[in-house]
mmCIF file of C-alpha atoms and ligand atoms in Angstrom:
data_model
loop_
_atom_site.group_PDB
_atom_site.id
_atom_site.type_symbol
_atom_site.label_atom_id
_atom_site.label_comp_id
_atom_site.label_asym_id
_atom_site.label_seq_id
_atom_site.Cartn_x
_atom_site.Cartn_y
_atom_site.Cartn_z
ATOM 1 C CA UNK A 569 -8.015 34.504 0.169
ATOM 2 C CA UNK A 570 -9.561 32.912 -2.932
ATOM 3 C CA UNK A 571 -12.610 30.749 -3.220
ATOM 4 C CA UNK A 572 -12.500 27.536 -5.190
ATOM 5 C CA UNK A 573 -15.567 25.265 -5.513
ATOM 6 C CA UNK A 574 -16.917 26.684 -2.269
ATOM 7 C CA UNK A 575 -13.712 25.765 -0.399
ATOM 8 C CA UNK A 576 -11.654 28.579 1.102
ATOM 9 C CA UNK A 577 -7.943 28.462 0.472
ATOM 10 C CA UNK A 578 -5.693 30.363 2.795
ATOM 11 C CA UNK A 579 -1.950 30.267 3.253
ATOM 12 C CA UNK A 580 -2.462 30.541 7.026
ATOM 13 C CA UNK A 581 -4.378 27.261 6.950
ATOM 14 C CA UNK A 582 -1.650 25.638 4.813
ATOM 15 C CA UNK A 583 0.985 26.656 7.379
ATOM 16 C CA UNK A 584 -1.101 25.399 10.319
ATOM 17 C CA UNK A 585 -1.726 22.051 8.587
ATOM 18 C CA UNK A 586 1.958 21.648 7.709
ATOM 19 C CA UNK A 587 3.031 22.405 11.269
ATOM 20 C CA UNK A 588 0.594 19.912 12.745
ATOM 21 C CA UNK A 589 0.741 17.271 10.028
ATOM 22 C CA UNK A 590 2.840 14.835 12.017
ATOM 23 C CA UNK A 591 0.852 15.186 15.211
ATOM 24 C CA UNK A 592 -2.467 13.791 13.957
ATOM 25 C CA UNK A 593 -3.907 11.409 16.578
ATOM 26 C CA UNK A 594 -3.314 7.672 16.070
ATOM 27 C CA UNK A 595 -6.758 6.354 15.194
ATOM 28 C CA UNK A 596 -8.432 4.289 12.558
ATOM 29 C CA UNK A 597 -8.731 6.447 9.467
ATOM 30 C CA UNK A 598 -11.479 5.388 7.060
ATOM 31 C CA UNK A 599 -12.131 6.570 3.493
ATOM 32 C CA UNK A 600 -15.766 7.669 3.973
ATOM 33 C CA UNK A 601 -16.148 9.397 7.339
ATOM 34 C CA UNK A 602 -19.903 9.882 6.929
ATOM 35 C CA UNK A 603 -20.562 6.129 6.510
ATOM 36 C CA UNK A 604 -21.041 3.570 9.265
ATOM 37 C CA UNK A 605 -19.383 0.520 7.691
ATOM 38 C CA UNK A 606 -16.089 -0.704 9.138
ATOM 39 C CA UNK A 607 -12.715 0.104 7.584
ATOM 40 C CA UNK A 608 -12.452 -3.166 5.622
ATOM 41 C CA UNK A 609 -15.761 -2.692 3.854
ATOM 42 C CA UNK A 610 -15.022 0.971 3.128
ATOM 43 C CA UNK A 611 -11.546 0.167 1.801
ATOM 44 C CA UNK A 612 -12.964 -2.511 -0.525
ATOM 45 C CA UNK A 613 -15.655 -0.070 -1.722
ATOM 46 C CA UNK A 614 -13.092 2.680 -2.297
ATOM 47 C CA UNK A 615 -10.778 0.437 -4.332
ATOM 48 C CA UNK A 616 -13.767 -0.900 -6.297
ATOM 49 C CA UNK A 617 -14.612 2.727 -7.169
ATOM 50 C CA UNK A 618 -11.139 3.763 -8.257
ATOM 51 C CA UNK A 619 -10.029 0.446 -9.817
ATOM 52 C CA UNK A 620 -10.438 1.497 -13.497
ATOM 53 C CA UNK A 621 -8.136 4.498 -12.924
ATOM 54 C CA UNK A 622 -5.888 2.977 -10.217
ATOM 55 C CA UNK A 623 -2.852 2.048 -12.342
ATOM 56 C CA UNK A 624 -2.901 5.321 -14.273
ATOM 57 C CA UNK A 625 -3.178 7.438 -11.105
ATOM 58 C CA UNK A 626 -0.577 5.385 -9.258
ATOM 59 C CA UNK A 627 2.094 6.009 -11.860
ATOM 60 C CA UNK A 628 1.025 9.628 -12.473
ATOM 61 C CA UNK A 629 0.933 10.678 -8.811
ATOM 62 C CA UNK A 630 4.246 8.988 -7.990
ATOM 63 C CA UNK A 631 5.822 10.078 -11.316
ATOM 64 C CA UNK A 632 6.506 6.398 -11.932
ATOM 65 C CA UNK A 633 8.724 5.993 -8.864
ATOM 66 C CA UNK A 634 6.389 3.330 -7.440
ATOM 67 C CA UNK A 635 7.598 0.980 -10.193
ATOM 68 C CA UNK A 636 11.234 1.400 -9.063
ATOM 69 C CA UNK A 637 10.235 0.867 -5.415
ATOM 70 C CA UNK A 638 8.601 -2.494 -6.226
ATOM 71 C CA UNK A 639 11.627 -3.553 -8.307
ATOM 72 C CA UNK A 640 13.989 -2.760 -5.402
ATOM 73 C CA UNK A 641 11.821 -4.727 -3.007
ATOM 74 C CA UNK A 642 11.771 -7.781 -5.266
ATOM 75 C CA UNK A 643 15.597 -7.748 -5.459
ATOM 76 C CA UNK A 644 15.709 -8.411 -1.710
ATOM 77 C CA UNK A 645 14.315 -11.895 -2.404
ATOM 78 C CA UNK A 646 16.787 -12.735 -5.156
ATOM 79 C CA UNK A 647 19.043 -15.027 -3.181
ATOM 80 C CA UNK A 648 16.086 -16.783 -1.517
ATOM 81 C CA UNK A 649 14.791 -17.973 -4.913
ATOM 82 C CA UNK A 650 11.221 -18.470 -3.663
ATOM 83 C CA UNK A 651 9.186 -20.932 -5.724
ATOM 84 C CA UNK A 652 5.736 -20.217 -4.289
ATOM 85 C CA UNK A 653 4.956 -16.553 -3.522
ATOM 86 C CA UNK A 654 1.882 -14.992 -1.954
ATOM 87 C CA UNK A 655 1.202 -11.356 -2.929
ATOM 88 C CA UNK A 656 -1.122 -9.894 -0.306
ATOM 89 C CA UNK A 657 -3.421 -6.978 -1.236
ATOM 90 C CA UNK A 658 -2.342 -7.601 -4.821
ATOM 91 C CA UNK A 659 -4.781 -5.061 -6.304
ATOM 92 C CA UNK A 660 -4.212 -5.036 -10.056
ATOM 93 C CA UNK A 661 -1.197 -7.321 -9.629
ATOM 94 C CA UNK A 662 1.771 -4.973 -10.241
ATOM 95 C CA UNK A 663 3.911 -6.366 -7.408
ATOM 96 C CA UNK A 664 3.148 -9.924 -8.516
ATOM 97 C CA UNK A 665 4.279 -9.040 -12.039
ATOM 98 C CA UNK A 666 7.555 -7.542 -10.720
ATOM 99 C CA UNK A 667 8.100 -10.712 -8.653
ATOM 100 C CA UNK A 668 8.284 -12.736 -11.886
ATOM 101 C CA UNK A 669 11.904 -11.545 -12.013
ATOM 102 C CA UNK A 670 12.532 -14.168 -9.276
ATOM 103 C CA UNK A 671 11.434 -16.932 -11.665
ATOM 104 C CA UNK A 672 8.974 -18.532 -9.254
ATOM 105 C CA UNK A 673 6.792 -21.512 -10.154
ATOM 106 C CA UNK A 674 3.627 -19.743 -9.003
ATOM 107 C CA UNK A 675 2.421 -16.471 -7.524
ATOM 108 C CA UNK A 676 -0.944 -16.237 -5.822
ATOM 109 C CA UNK A 677 -2.340 -12.721 -5.369
ATOM 110 C CA UNK A 678 -5.198 -12.057 -2.944
ATOM 111 C CA UNK A 679 -7.316 -8.944 -2.482
ATOM 112 C CA UNK A 680 -10.649 -7.944 -0.929
ATOM 113 C CA UNK A 681 -11.607 -5.674 -3.860
ATOM 114 C CA UNK A 682 -13.342 -7.457 -6.738
ATOM 115 C CA UNK A 683 -12.906 -4.344 -8.892
ATOM 116 C CA UNK A 684 -9.129 -4.300 -8.460
ATOM 117 C CA UNK A 685 -8.950 -8.051 -9.132
ATOM 118 C CA UNK A 686 -11.038 -7.655 -12.293
ATOM 119 C CA UNK A 687 -8.577 -5.027 -13.609
ATOM 120 C CA UNK A 688 -5.686 -7.288 -12.588
ATOM 121 C CA UNK A 689 -7.170 -10.300 -14.364
ATOM 122 C CA UNK A 690 -7.577 -8.280 -17.590
ATOM 123 C CA UNK A 691 -3.912 -7.321 -17.310
ATOM 124 C CA UNK A 692 -2.773 -10.921 -16.724
ATOM 125 C CA UNK A 693 -4.793 -12.099 -19.717
ATOM 126 C CA UNK A 694 -3.300 -9.396 -21.936
ATOM 127 C CA UNK A 695 0.218 -10.249 -20.783
ATOM 128 C CA UNK A 696 -0.485 -14.018 -20.981
ATOM 129 C CA UNK A 697 0.469 -14.520 -17.346
ATOM 130 C CA UNK A 698 -2.657 -16.311 -16.129
ATOM 131 C CA UNK A 699 -0.839 -19.666 -15.871
ATOM 132 C CA UNK A 700 1.691 -18.295 -13.363
ATOM 133 C CA UNK A 701 -0.130 -15.453 -11.559
ATOM 134 C CA UNK A 702 -3.381 -16.547 -9.974
ATOM 135 C CA UNK A 703 -5.512 -13.673 -8.600
ATOM 136 C CA UNK A 704 -8.073 -14.610 -5.942
ATOM 137 C CA UNK A 705 -10.571 -12.874 -3.693
ATOM 138 C CA UNK A 706 -9.179 -13.095 -0.165
ATOM 139 C CA UNK A 707 -8.760 -11.255 3.105
ATOM 140 C CA UNK A 708 -5.256 -10.931 4.529
ATOM 141 C CA UNK A 709 -6.699 -11.103 8.028
ATOM 142 C CA UNK A 710 -8.306 -14.489 7.334
ATOM 143 C CA UNK A 711 -6.197 -16.250 4.717
ATOM 144 C CA UNK A 712 -7.632 -19.499 3.380
ATOM 145 C CA UNK A 713 -4.240 -21.229 3.103
ATOM 146 C CA UNK A 714 -2.642 -23.829 5.340
ATOM 147 C CA UNK A 715 0.216 -22.987 7.729
ATOM 148 C CA UNK A 716 3.807 -22.893 6.397
ATOM 149 C CA UNK A 717 2.780 -22.954 2.707
ATOM 150 C CA UNK A 718 4.637 -20.086 0.997
ATOM 151 C CA UNK A 719 8.366 -19.489 0.422
ATOM 152 C CA UNK A 720 7.793 -15.716 0.464
ATOM 153 C CA UNK A 721 4.925 -13.358 1.282
ATOM 154 C CA UNK A 722 5.002 -9.887 -0.277
ATOM 155 C CA UNK A 723 2.819 -6.765 0.068
ATOM 156 C CA UNK A 724 3.067 -3.384 -1.620
ATOM 157 C CA UNK A 725 0.979 -0.463 -0.368
ATOM 158 C CA UNK A 726 -1.455 -2.872 1.280
ATOM 159 C CA UNK A 727 -0.704 -3.131 5.024
ATOM 160 C CA UNK A 728 -1.737 0.483 5.708
ATOM 161 C CA UNK A 729 -5.233 -0.442 4.553
ATOM 162 C CA UNK A 730 -5.697 -3.424 6.868
ATOM 163 C CA UNK A 731 -8.510 -3.039 9.368
ATOM 164 C CA UNK A 732 -6.451 -4.894 11.960
ATOM 165 C CA UNK A 733 -2.733 -4.608 11.223
ATOM 166 C CA UNK A 734 -1.539 -7.195 13.759
ATOM 167 C CA UNK A 735 -4.109 -9.735 12.626
ATOM 168 C CA UNK A 736 -3.095 -9.280 8.972
ATOM 169 C CA UNK A 737 0.631 -9.572 9.717
ATOM 170 C CA UNK A 738 0.037 -12.605 11.990
ATOM 171 C CA UNK A 739 -1.785 -14.451 9.253
ATOM 172 C CA UNK A 740 0.989 -13.625 6.784
ATOM 173 C CA UNK A 741 3.426 -15.108 9.311
ATOM 174 C CA UNK A 742 1.278 -18.217 9.736
ATOM 175 C CA UNK A 743 1.200 -19.098 6.014
ATOM 176 C CA UNK A 744 4.926 -18.432 5.515
ATOM 177 C CA UNK A 745 7.331 -21.409 5.689
ATOM 178 C CA UNK A 746 9.856 -21.388 8.565
ATOM 179 C CA UNK A 747 12.898 -19.540 7.203
ATOM 180 C CA UNK A 748 10.700 -17.790 4.614
ATOM 181 C CA UNK A 749 10.834 -14.041 4.120
ATOM 182 C CA UNK A 750 8.259 -11.275 3.980
ATOM 183 C CA UNK A 751 8.975 -8.111 1.989
ATOM 184 C CA UNK A 752 6.623 -5.198 2.515
ATOM 185 C CA UNK A 753 6.598 -1.814 0.738
ATOM 186 C CA UNK A 754 4.611 1.001 2.324
ATOM 187 C CA UNK A 755 4.481 4.781 2.418
ATOM 188 C CA UNK A 756 6.380 6.336 5.306
ATOM 189 C CA UNK A 757 6.955 9.892 6.500
ATOM 190 C CA UNK A 758 10.030 11.859 5.398
ATOM 191 C CA UNK A 759 11.452 13.652 8.417
ATOM 192 C CA UNK A 760 14.156 15.978 7.083
ATOM 193 C CA UNK A 761 13.729 19.567 5.887
ATOM 194 C CA UNK A 762 12.773 20.455 3.129
ATOM 195 C CA UNK A 763 11.504 17.072 1.885
ATOM 196 C CA UNK A 764 9.102 16.712 4.807
ATOM 197 C CA UNK A 765 7.447 20.085 4.052
ATOM 198 C CA UNK A 766 7.372 19.539 0.270
ATOM 199 C CA UNK A 767 5.911 16.066 0.700
ATOM 200 C CA UNK A 768 3.280 17.272 3.153
ATOM 201 C CA UNK A 769 2.268 20.082 0.797
ATOM 202 C CA UNK A 770 2.047 17.720 -2.184
ATOM 203 C CA UNK A 771 0.160 15.054 -0.226
ATOM 204 C CA UNK A 772 -2.296 17.529 1.353
ATOM 205 C CA UNK A 773 -3.015 19.901 -1.515
ATOM 206 C CA UNK A 774 -1.935 18.553 -4.898
ATOM 207 C CA UNK A 775 -2.477 14.789 -4.800
ATOM 208 C CA UNK A 776 -6.083 14.832 -3.452
ATOM 209 C CA UNK A 777 -7.146 17.324 -6.145
ATOM 210 C CA UNK A 778 -5.672 15.323 -9.049
ATOM 211 C CA UNK A 779 -6.962 12.070 -7.495
ATOM 212 C CA UNK A 780 -10.476 13.486 -7.135
ATOM 213 C CA UNK A 781 -10.691 14.780 -10.707
ATOM 214 C CA UNK A 782 -9.330 11.617 -12.338
ATOM 215 C CA UNK A 783 -10.886 8.908 -10.129
ATOM 216 C CA UNK A 784 -14.195 10.756 -9.482
ATOM 217 C CA UNK A 785 -14.012 9.467 -5.892
ATOM 218 C CA UNK A 786 -14.028 12.484 -3.589
ATOM 219 C CA UNK A 787 -12.492 10.664 -0.600
ATOM 220 C CA UNK A 788 -9.944 8.156 -1.897
ATOM 221 C CA UNK A 789 -7.051 10.568 -2.315
ATOM 222 C CA UNK A 790 -7.778 12.361 0.956
ATOM 223 C CA UNK A 791 -7.784 8.987 2.719
ATOM 224 C CA UNK A 792 -4.313 8.272 1.261
ATOM 225 C CA UNK A 793 -2.365 11.042 3.086
ATOM 226 C CA UNK A 794 -4.492 10.712 6.215
ATOM 227 C CA UNK A 795 -3.884 6.982 6.466
ATOM 228 C CA UNK A 796 -0.135 7.462 5.902
ATOM 229 C CA UNK A 797 0.038 9.992 8.746
ATOM 230 C CA UNK A 798 -1.434 7.662 11.365
ATOM 231 C CA UNK A 799 0.331 4.503 10.160
ATOM 232 C CA UNK A 800 3.379 3.287 12.108
ATOM 233 C CA UNK A 801 6.550 3.601 10.047
ATOM 234 C CA UNK A 802 10.265 2.889 10.483
ATOM 235 C CA UNK A 803 11.094 1.365 13.882
ATOM 236 C CA UNK A 804 7.425 1.483 14.903
ATOM 237 C CA UNK A 805 6.446 -0.802 12.051
ATOM 238 C CA UNK A 806 9.377 -3.143 12.772
ATOM 239 C CA UNK A 807 8.101 -3.447 16.369
ATOM 240 C CA UNK A 808 4.723 -4.664 15.078
ATOM 241 C CA UNK A 809 6.452 -7.156 12.756
ATOM 242 C CA UNK A 810 8.508 -8.465 15.693
ATOM 243 C CA UNK A 811 5.457 -8.621 17.937
ATOM 244 C CA UNK A 812 3.749 -11.083 15.575
ATOM 245 C CA UNK A 813 6.899 -13.241 15.385
ATOM 246 C CA UNK A 814 9.117 -11.990 12.548
ATOM 247 C CA UNK A 815 12.885 -12.063 13.166
ATOM 248 C CA UNK A 816 15.873 -10.325 11.519
ATOM 249 C CA UNK A 817 13.647 -7.352 10.724
ATOM 250 C CA UNK A 818 15.089 -4.549 8.610
ATOM 251 C CA UNK A 819 13.759 -1.204 7.337
ATOM 252 C CA UNK A 820 15.156 0.347 4.145
ATOM 253 C CA UNK A 821 13.893 3.898 3.484
ATOM 254 C CA UNK A 822 13.346 4.794 -0.191
ATOM 255 C CA UNK A 823 13.455 8.249 -1.875
ATOM 256 C CA UNK A 824 14.034 10.487 1.198
ATOM 257 C CA UNK A 825 11.785 8.236 3.295
ATOM 258 C CA UNK A 826 8.625 8.741 1.212
ATOM 259 C CA UNK A 827 8.318 4.947 1.200
ATOM 260 C CA UNK A 828 10.096 2.146 3.032
ATOM 261 C CA UNK A 829 10.778 -1.504 2.457
ATOM 262 C CA UNK A 830 10.421 -3.744 5.505
ATOM 263 C CA UNK A 831 11.842 -7.260 5.672
ATOM 264 C CA UNK A 832 11.213 -9.997 8.224
ATOM 265 C CA UNK A 833 12.047 -13.693 8.439
ATOM 266 C CA UNK A 834 9.959 -16.478 10.020
HETATM 267 C C1 LIG B 611 -2.978 0.698 -2.705
HETATM 268 S S1 LIG B 611 -3.592 -0.842 -3.262
HETATM 269 C C2 LIG B 611 -2.101 -1.719 -3.587
HETATM 270 C C3 LIG B 611 -2.235 -2.681 -4.736
HETATM 271 C C4 LIG B 611 -0.934 -3.292 -5.218
HETATM 272 N N1 LIG B 611 -0.322 -4.108 -4.211
HETATM 273 C C5 LIG B 611 0.017 -2.237 -5.717
HETATM 274 O O1 LIG B 611 1.175 -2.190 -5.265
HETATM 275 O O2 LIG B 611 -0.362 -1.459 -6.592
HETATM 276 C C6 LIG B 611 -4.123 -1.559 -1.739
HETATM 277 C C7 LIG B 611 -4.909 -2.841 -1.922
HETATM 278 O O3 LIG B 611 -5.075 -3.449 -0.633
HETATM 279 C C8 LIG B 611 -6.286 -4.170 -0.667
HETATM 280 N N2 LIG B 611 -6.641 -4.561 0.706
HETATM 281 C C9 LIG B 611 -6.925 -3.765 1.746
HETATM 282 N N3 LIG B 611 -7.203 -4.489 2.830
HETATM 283 C C10 LIG B 611 -7.074 -5.794 2.477
HETATM 284 C C11 LIG B 611 -7.225 -7.015 3.159
HETATM 285 N N4 LIG B 611 -7.607 -7.057 4.442
HETATM 286 N N5 LIG B 611 -6.990 -8.158 2.500
HETATM 287 C C12 LIG B 611 -6.643 -8.140 1.176
HETATM 288 N N6 LIG B 611 -6.503 -7.016 0.466
HETATM 289 C C13 LIG B 611 -6.705 -5.849 1.112
HETATM 290 C C14 LIG B 611 -7.214 -3.179 -1.352
HETATM 291 O O4 LIG B 611 -8.403 -3.764 -1.813
HETATM 292 C C15 LIG B 611 -6.312 -2.647 -2.460
HETATM 293 O O5 LIG B 611 -6.478 -3.366 -3.668
#
C-alpha cells in the first residue's frame, strides 16, 4: 500500500470498486456533497468554477473523441434541414458550432452557468459567429420560449446534469415543433469485457486526478463518473424520452458504449 496526499491506495479497494461500480444506488448525485444547495445550484457553481479550463479538459480527457461524437450527432439532423435550432445546456457552445454544418438560420444556446456562457461568448466573438449563434442564460427545466418554436432541439452532455430529468425533457418537447427532432448525446456505460473494466478504472482513478489538478475543483471530476453511473442509459433513457411524449426513439451507442446518441421525434 502506498500513501499519496493522505489518501491510501490499495489494489483491493480498486477491485472492490470495479466489481460494484455498476450497482451504485440510483439517487441524485451532486457535485459538492458537503453543501446544502440543490443539484441545479451546485451544477451551475461547478461549471462556473471549471469554465476557464472546460474546453481544454474536455478534449484532453476524451482524447478529442468528444468532437467526433458531436459531429456524428449533428449528421442525424442532415435530412431535416432545421432552420431554427435550440442547443440546451450549451456550455461554451461546441455543439452549437458543430450544428452550423446544417446551415441553419439561427441557433440559440441556453445554459444556467454564466461562466460557461462567458467562455462561449468569447469563442463566438473570436470566430465571428455572434450573428448566428446566440448564447443566453436559461434553465432547460423552465424554458422562456413559446410552444412549438424550434425545428430541432439538441443537447450534448447536458441532460445528466438536470436536477429534474423529466421536467427538462418535457420542456424540450414543448418548445419543439410537431415533427421536429431532438438529438441528445450523453455518456453511457460500456457493458462488455474488457472495455467496461478499462473505462471504470479510467473514470474512477485517472480522470478525477487529472481533472482536479487542471481545473483546481476537487469535486467536478469525481461528480462526472458518479453522475454517469446513476444516470439511465440505453433503453432506460429511451423510456424517459417516450414518457414525456417523444416518438420514434432510437439509441446509437458510440465508441464501445462510452457515449450514446438518443433521437426522438415530436
Ligand atoms: C458538460 S457541460 C456540456 C456543455 C456542452 N453542451 C458541451 O457539449 O461541451 C454541461 C452543461 O449543462 C449545463 N446545465 C446543467 N443543468 C442545466 C439546466 N437545467 N439548464 C441549462 N443548462 C444546464 C451546465 O451549466 C453545463 O454548462
